[in-house]
PDB file of C-alpha atoms and ligand atoms in Angstrom:
ATOM      1  CA  MET A1201      78.805  92.608  57.857  1.00 59.00           C
ATOM      2  CA  GLU A1202      81.906  92.676  60.033  1.00 75.00           C
ATOM      3  CA  GLU A1203      82.190  95.592  62.397  1.00 91.00           C
ATOM      4  CA  VAL A1204      85.112  97.965  61.839  1.00 96.00           C
ATOM      5  CA  CYS A1205      87.015 100.330  64.098  1.00 97.00           C
ATOM      6  CA  TYR A1206      85.414 103.789  64.392  1.00 96.00           C
ATOM      7  CA  LEU A1207      88.810 105.427  63.799  1.00 96.00           C
ATOM      8  CA  HIS A1208      90.179 102.950  61.254  1.00 96.00           C
ATOM      9  CA  PRO A1209      87.432 101.973  58.781  1.00 95.00           C
ATOM     10  CA  GLN A1210      89.801  99.465  57.105  1.00 95.00           C
ATOM     11  CA  THR A1211      90.485  97.542  60.306  1.00 96.00           C
ATOM     12  CA  PRO A1212      88.130  95.010  61.884  1.00 96.00           C
ATOM     13  CA  ALA A1213      86.997  95.814  65.408  1.00 96.00           C
ATOM     14  CA  VAL A1214      88.078  93.494  68.216  1.00 97.00           C
ATOM     15  CA  ALA A1215      86.054  95.043  71.029  1.00 96.00           C
ATOM     16  CA  LYS A1216      83.578  97.716  72.050  1.00 97.00           C
ATOM     17  CA  CYS A1217      84.533 100.536  74.408  1.00 97.00           C
ATOM     18  CA  THR A1218      82.955  99.983  77.834  1.00 95.00           C
ATOM     19  CA  ASP A1219      81.989 103.657  78.134  1.00 94.00           C
ATOM     20  CA  CYS A1220      81.107 105.049  74.704  1.00 97.00           C
ATOM     21  CA  LYS A1221      80.316 101.655  73.084  1.00 97.00           C
ATOM     22  CA  LYS A1222      82.284 102.524  69.930  1.00 96.00           C
ATOM     23  CA  ALA A1223      83.847  99.602  68.066  1.00 97.00           C
ATOM     24  CA  ILE A1224      87.619  99.604  68.391  1.00 97.00           C
ATOM     25  CA  CYS A1225      90.482  97.768  66.680  1.00 97.00           C
ATOM     26  CA  GLU A1226      93.539  96.121  68.251  1.00 96.00           C
ATOM     27  CA  VAL A1227      95.563  99.363  67.990  1.00 96.00           C
ATOM     28  CA  CYS A1228      92.879 101.570  69.596  1.00 97.00           C
ATOM     29  CA  LEU A1229      92.059  99.074  72.345  1.00 97.00           C
ATOM     30  CA  LYS A1230      93.234 100.072  75.814  1.00 97.00           C
ATOM     31  CA  ARG A1231      92.532  97.751  78.718  1.00 96.00           C
ATOM     32  CA  VAL A1232      92.018  99.212  82.192  1.00 95.00           C
ATOM     33  CA  ASN A1233      91.144  96.809  85.018  1.00 95.00           C
ATOM     34  CA  THR A1234      90.651  94.149  82.283  1.00 95.00           C
ATOM     35  CA  LYS A1235      87.855  96.169  80.612  1.00 95.00           C
ATOM     36  CA  PRO A1236      88.183  97.416  77.016  1.00 96.00           C
ATOM     37  CA  TYR A1237      88.171 101.171  76.389  1.00 96.00           C
ATOM     38  CA  CYS A1238      88.874 103.421  73.426  1.00 97.00           C
ATOM     39  CA  GLU A1239      91.866 105.707  73.826  1.00 95.00           C
ATOM     40  CA  ALA A1240      89.758 108.739  74.770  1.00 95.00           C
ATOM     41  CA  CYS A1241      87.712 106.959  77.441  1.00 94.00           C
ATOM     42  CA  ALA A1242      90.758 105.142  78.875  1.00 94.00           C
ATOM     43  CA  THR A1243      92.097 108.482  80.138  1.00 90.00           C
ATOM     44  CA  ASN A1244      89.113 108.688  82.533  1.00 88.00           C
ATOM     45  CA  HIS A1245      90.139 105.463  84.226  1.00 89.00           C
ATOM     46  CA  HIS A1246      93.162 104.165  86.068  1.00 90.00           C
ATOM     47  CA  GLU A1247      94.477 100.720  86.827  1.00 93.00           C
ATOM     48  CA  GLN A1248      93.494  99.975  90.420  1.00 95.00           C
ATOM     49  CA  SER A1249      96.556  99.108  92.485  1.00 96.00           C
ATOM     50  CA  PRO A1250      96.194  96.814  95.531  1.00 97.00           C
ATOM     51  CA  TRP A1251      99.613  98.073  96.691  1.00 97.00           C
ATOM     52  CA  LEU A1252      98.505 101.681  96.650  1.00 96.00           C
ATOM     53  CA  ALA A1253      95.300 100.662  98.439  1.00 97.00           C
ATOM     54  CA  PHE A1254      97.415  98.958 101.106  1.00 98.00           C
ATOM     55  CA  ILE A1255      99.660 101.990 101.595  1.00 97.00           C
ATOM     56  CA  PHE A1256      96.725 104.408 101.803  1.00 97.00           C
ATOM     57  CA  ALA A1257      94.759 102.171 104.186  1.00 97.00           C
ATOM     58  CA  PHE A1258      97.806 101.514 106.360  1.00 97.00           C
ATOM     59  CA  PHE A1259      98.809 105.132 106.889  1.00 97.00           C
ATOM     60  CA  VAL A1260      95.361 106.716 107.079  1.00 96.00           C
ATOM     61  CA  PRO A1261      92.410 104.581 108.249  1.00 97.00           C
ATOM     62  CA  GLY A1262      89.638 104.799 105.620  1.00 96.00           C
ATOM     63  CA  MET A1263      91.829 106.264 102.881  1.00 96.00           C
ATOM     64  CA  GLY A1264      92.064 102.920 101.054  1.00 96.00           C
ATOM     65  CA  GLN A1265      88.278 102.916 100.810  1.00 96.00           C
ATOM     66  CA  VAL A1266      88.313 106.443  99.379  1.00 94.00           C
ATOM     67  CA  TYR A1267      90.827 105.227  96.806  1.00 94.00           C
ATOM     68  CA  ASN A1268      88.442 102.372  95.935  1.00 95.00           C
ATOM     69  CA  GLY A1269      85.610 104.873  95.515  1.00 92.00           C
ATOM     70  CA  ASP A1270      83.719 104.055  98.713  1.00 93.00           C
ATOM     71  CA  TRP A1271      83.561 107.384 100.567  1.00 92.00           C
ATOM     72  CA  GLN A1272      80.963 106.336 103.127  1.00 95.00           C
ATOM     73  CA  LYS A1273      82.841 103.245 104.267  1.00 96.00           C
ATOM     74  CA  GLY A1274      86.039 105.329 104.286  1.00 96.00           C
ATOM     75  CA  LEU A1275      84.472 107.912 106.583  1.00 96.00           C
ATOM     76  CA  VAL A1276      83.219 105.252 109.026  1.00 97.00           C
ATOM     77  CA  ILE A1277      86.682 103.676 109.181  1.00 97.00           C
ATOM     78  CA  LEU A1278      88.313 107.109 109.538  1.00 96.00           C
ATOM     79  CA  LEU A1279      86.147 107.894 112.565  1.00 95.00           C
ATOM     80  CA  THR A1280      86.567 104.481 114.201  1.00 96.00           C
ATOM     81  CA  GLY A1281      90.115 103.605 113.057  1.00 93.00           C
ATOM     82  CA  TRP A1282      91.650 104.561 116.417  1.00 90.00           C
ATOM     83  CA  LEU A1283      89.888 101.496 117.868  1.00 93.00           C
ATOM     84  CA  VAL A1284      92.517  99.522 115.855  1.00 94.00           C
ATOM     85  CA  VAL A1285      90.156  96.707 114.756  1.00 97.00           C
ATOM     86  CA  PRO A1286      88.349  98.894 112.145  1.00 97.00           C
ATOM     87  CA  TRP A1287      91.768 100.094 110.978  1.00 97.00           C
ATOM     88  CA  ILE A1288      93.001  96.517 110.388  1.00 97.00           C
ATOM     89  CA  TYR A1289      89.685  95.619 108.771  1.00 98.00           C
ATOM     90  CA  GLY A1290      90.113  98.703 106.550  1.00 98.00           C
ATOM     91  CA  ILE A1291      93.532  97.543 105.348  1.00 98.00           C
ATOM     92  CA  VAL A1292      92.279  94.035 104.467  1.00 98.00           C
ATOM     93  CA  ASP A1293      89.110  95.416 102.860  1.00 98.00           C
ATOM     94  CA  ALA A1294      90.996  98.031 100.807  1.00 98.00           C
ATOM     95  CA  VAL A1295      93.379  95.436  99.331  1.00 98.00           C
ATOM     96  CA  THR A1296      90.584  92.910  98.674  1.00 98.00           C
ATOM     97  CA  VAL A1297      88.339  95.451  96.938  1.00 97.00           C
ATOM     98  CA  ALA A1298      91.234  96.976  94.943  1.00 97.00           C
ATOM     99  CA  ASN A1299      92.094  93.473  93.706  1.00 97.00           C
ATOM    100  CA  LYS A1300      88.486  92.854  92.656  1.00 97.00           C
ATOM    101  CA  ILE A1301      88.355  96.176  90.797  1.00 96.00           C
ATOM    102  CA  ARG A1302      91.671  95.459  89.112  1.00 96.00           C
ATOM    103  CA  ASN A1303      90.445  92.045  87.968  1.00 96.00           C
ATOM    104  CA  GLY A1304      87.190  93.476  86.664  1.00 93.00           C
ATOM    105  CA  ILE A1305      85.090  91.535  89.197  1.00 94.00           C
ATOM    106  CA  GLN A1306      83.809  94.648  90.940  1.00 92.00           C
ATOM    107  CA  GLU A1307      83.120  98.190  89.741  1.00 88.00           C
ATOM    108  CA  SER A1308      84.669 101.118  91.529  1.00 85.00           C
ATOM    109  CA  LYS A1309      81.704 103.176  92.769  1.00 81.00           C
ATOM    110  CA  THR A1310      83.415 106.343  91.614  1.00 81.00           C
ATOM    111  CA  VAL A1311      86.638 106.615  89.707  1.00 79.00           C
ATOM    112  CA  PRO A1312      88.831 109.160  91.527  1.00 77.00           C
ATOM    113  CA  PRO A1313      90.024 111.753  89.007  1.00 79.00           C
ATOM    114  CA  GLY A1314      93.761 112.068  88.428  1.00 81.00           C
ATOM    115  CA  TYR A1315      94.213 115.181  90.562  1.00 84.00           C
ATOM    116  CA  LEU A1316      92.510 113.531  93.540  1.00 84.00           C
ATOM    117  CA  LEU A1317      94.746 110.506  93.174  1.00 88.00           C
ATOM    118  CA  LEU A1318      97.782 112.788  93.119  1.00 90.00           C
ATOM    119  CA  ALA A1319      96.475 114.593  96.215  1.00 90.00           C
ATOM    120  CA  LEU A1320      96.079 111.246  97.984  1.00 91.00           C
ATOM    121  CA  LYS A1321      99.626 110.206  97.051  1.00 94.00           C
ATOM    122  CA  LEU A1322     101.145 113.502  98.203  1.00 94.00           C
ATOM    123  CA  GLY A1323      98.862 113.784 101.217  1.00 94.00           C
ATOM    124  CA  VAL A1324      99.167 110.277 102.644  1.00 95.00           C
ATOM    125  CA  LEU A1325     102.071 111.011 105.007  1.00 95.00           C
ATOM    126  CA  PRO A1326     100.937 114.467 106.255  1.00 96.00           C
ATOM    127  CA  LEU A1327      97.409 113.082 106.720  1.00 95.00           C
ATOM    128  CA  SER A1328      98.852 110.099 108.559  1.00 96.00           C
ATOM    129  CA  CYS A1329     100.801 112.388 110.936  1.00 96.00           C
ATOM    130  CA  LEU A1330      97.710 114.532 111.461  1.00 95.00           C
ATOM    131  CA  TYR A1331      95.470 111.543 112.140  1.00 96.00           C
ATOM    132  CA  PHE A1332      97.760 109.749 114.559  1.00 95.00           C
ATOM    133  CA  GLY A1333      98.808 113.076 116.087  1.00 96.00           C
ATOM    134  CA  ILE A1334      95.181 113.775 116.982  1.00 95.00           C
ATOM    135  CA  VAL A1335      94.659 110.226 118.247  1.00 93.00           C
ATOM    136  CA  PHE A1336      97.771 110.298 120.454  1.00 94.00           C
ATOM    137  CA  THR A1337      96.955 113.795 121.775  1.00 95.00           C
ATOM    138  CA  LEU A1338      93.441 112.748 122.732  1.00 93.00           C
ATOM    139  CA  PHE A1339      94.764 109.545 124.265  1.00 92.00           C
ATOM    140  CA  ALA A1340      97.407 111.428 126.289  1.00 95.00           C
ATOM    141  CA  ALA A1341      94.832 113.990 127.407  1.00 96.00           C
ATOM    142  CA  PHE A1342      92.450 111.210 128.430  1.00 94.00           C
ATOM    143  CA  THR A1343      95.039 109.216 130.409  1.00 95.00           C
ATOM    144  CA  GLY A1344      96.282 112.494 131.956  1.00 95.00           C
ATOM    145  CA  LEU A1345      92.753 113.247 133.082  1.00 95.00           C
ATOM    146  CA  ILE A1346      92.354 109.779 134.611  1.00 95.00           C
ATOM    147  CA  LYS A1347      95.665 110.146 136.500  1.00 94.00           C
ATOM    148  CA  LEU A1348      94.582 113.539 137.801  1.00 93.00           C
ATOM    149  CA  MET A1349      91.250 112.141 138.946  1.00 93.00           C
ATOM    150  CA  LEU A1350      93.018 109.258 140.717  1.00 93.00           C
ATOM    151  CA  GLN A1351      95.351 111.702 142.485  1.00 91.00           C
ATOM    152  CA  LEU A1352      92.486 113.917 143.555  1.00 85.00           C
ATOM    153  CA  GLY A1353      90.426 110.943 144.641  1.00 73.00           C
TER     154      GLY A1353
HETATM  155 ZN1  LIG B  52      85.161 105.091  74.475  1.00 66.22          ZN
HETATM  156 ZN1  LIG B  53      91.390 101.655  65.478  1.00 66.22          ZN
END
């Protein structure tokens, strides 16, 4: 017996939803990151964008990893990004992983919900200013301290 779409009993199914495993027809099929979903489950996913990953990772070290669903790696890069090398690594890693997720090669560990994604998009520039503001302040304070010590010495 040929499997039919769960919404359209007259129409043959072409795929099974990745999440709820229901059989779906051509009309109901929504592809996200190359994986098949029914219309309802597709709303819980978003197409991973390497461009967005690049922008996030470039402006805020670690943010590209958060976008890719890897909070722990994101936190490590956030804390070490001022050393520059982890920051550059973070940009390359974010784009590479986002590409893999988009092509269905790798799973996102967690799918950021829509509101979080919106918060990231709106917050990227303020967060960037905050991050580099803190880094530059600490750097200026540190070099100021060294100068003072040299003068005193
Ligand atoms: Zn589904
Ligand atoms: Zn259908």
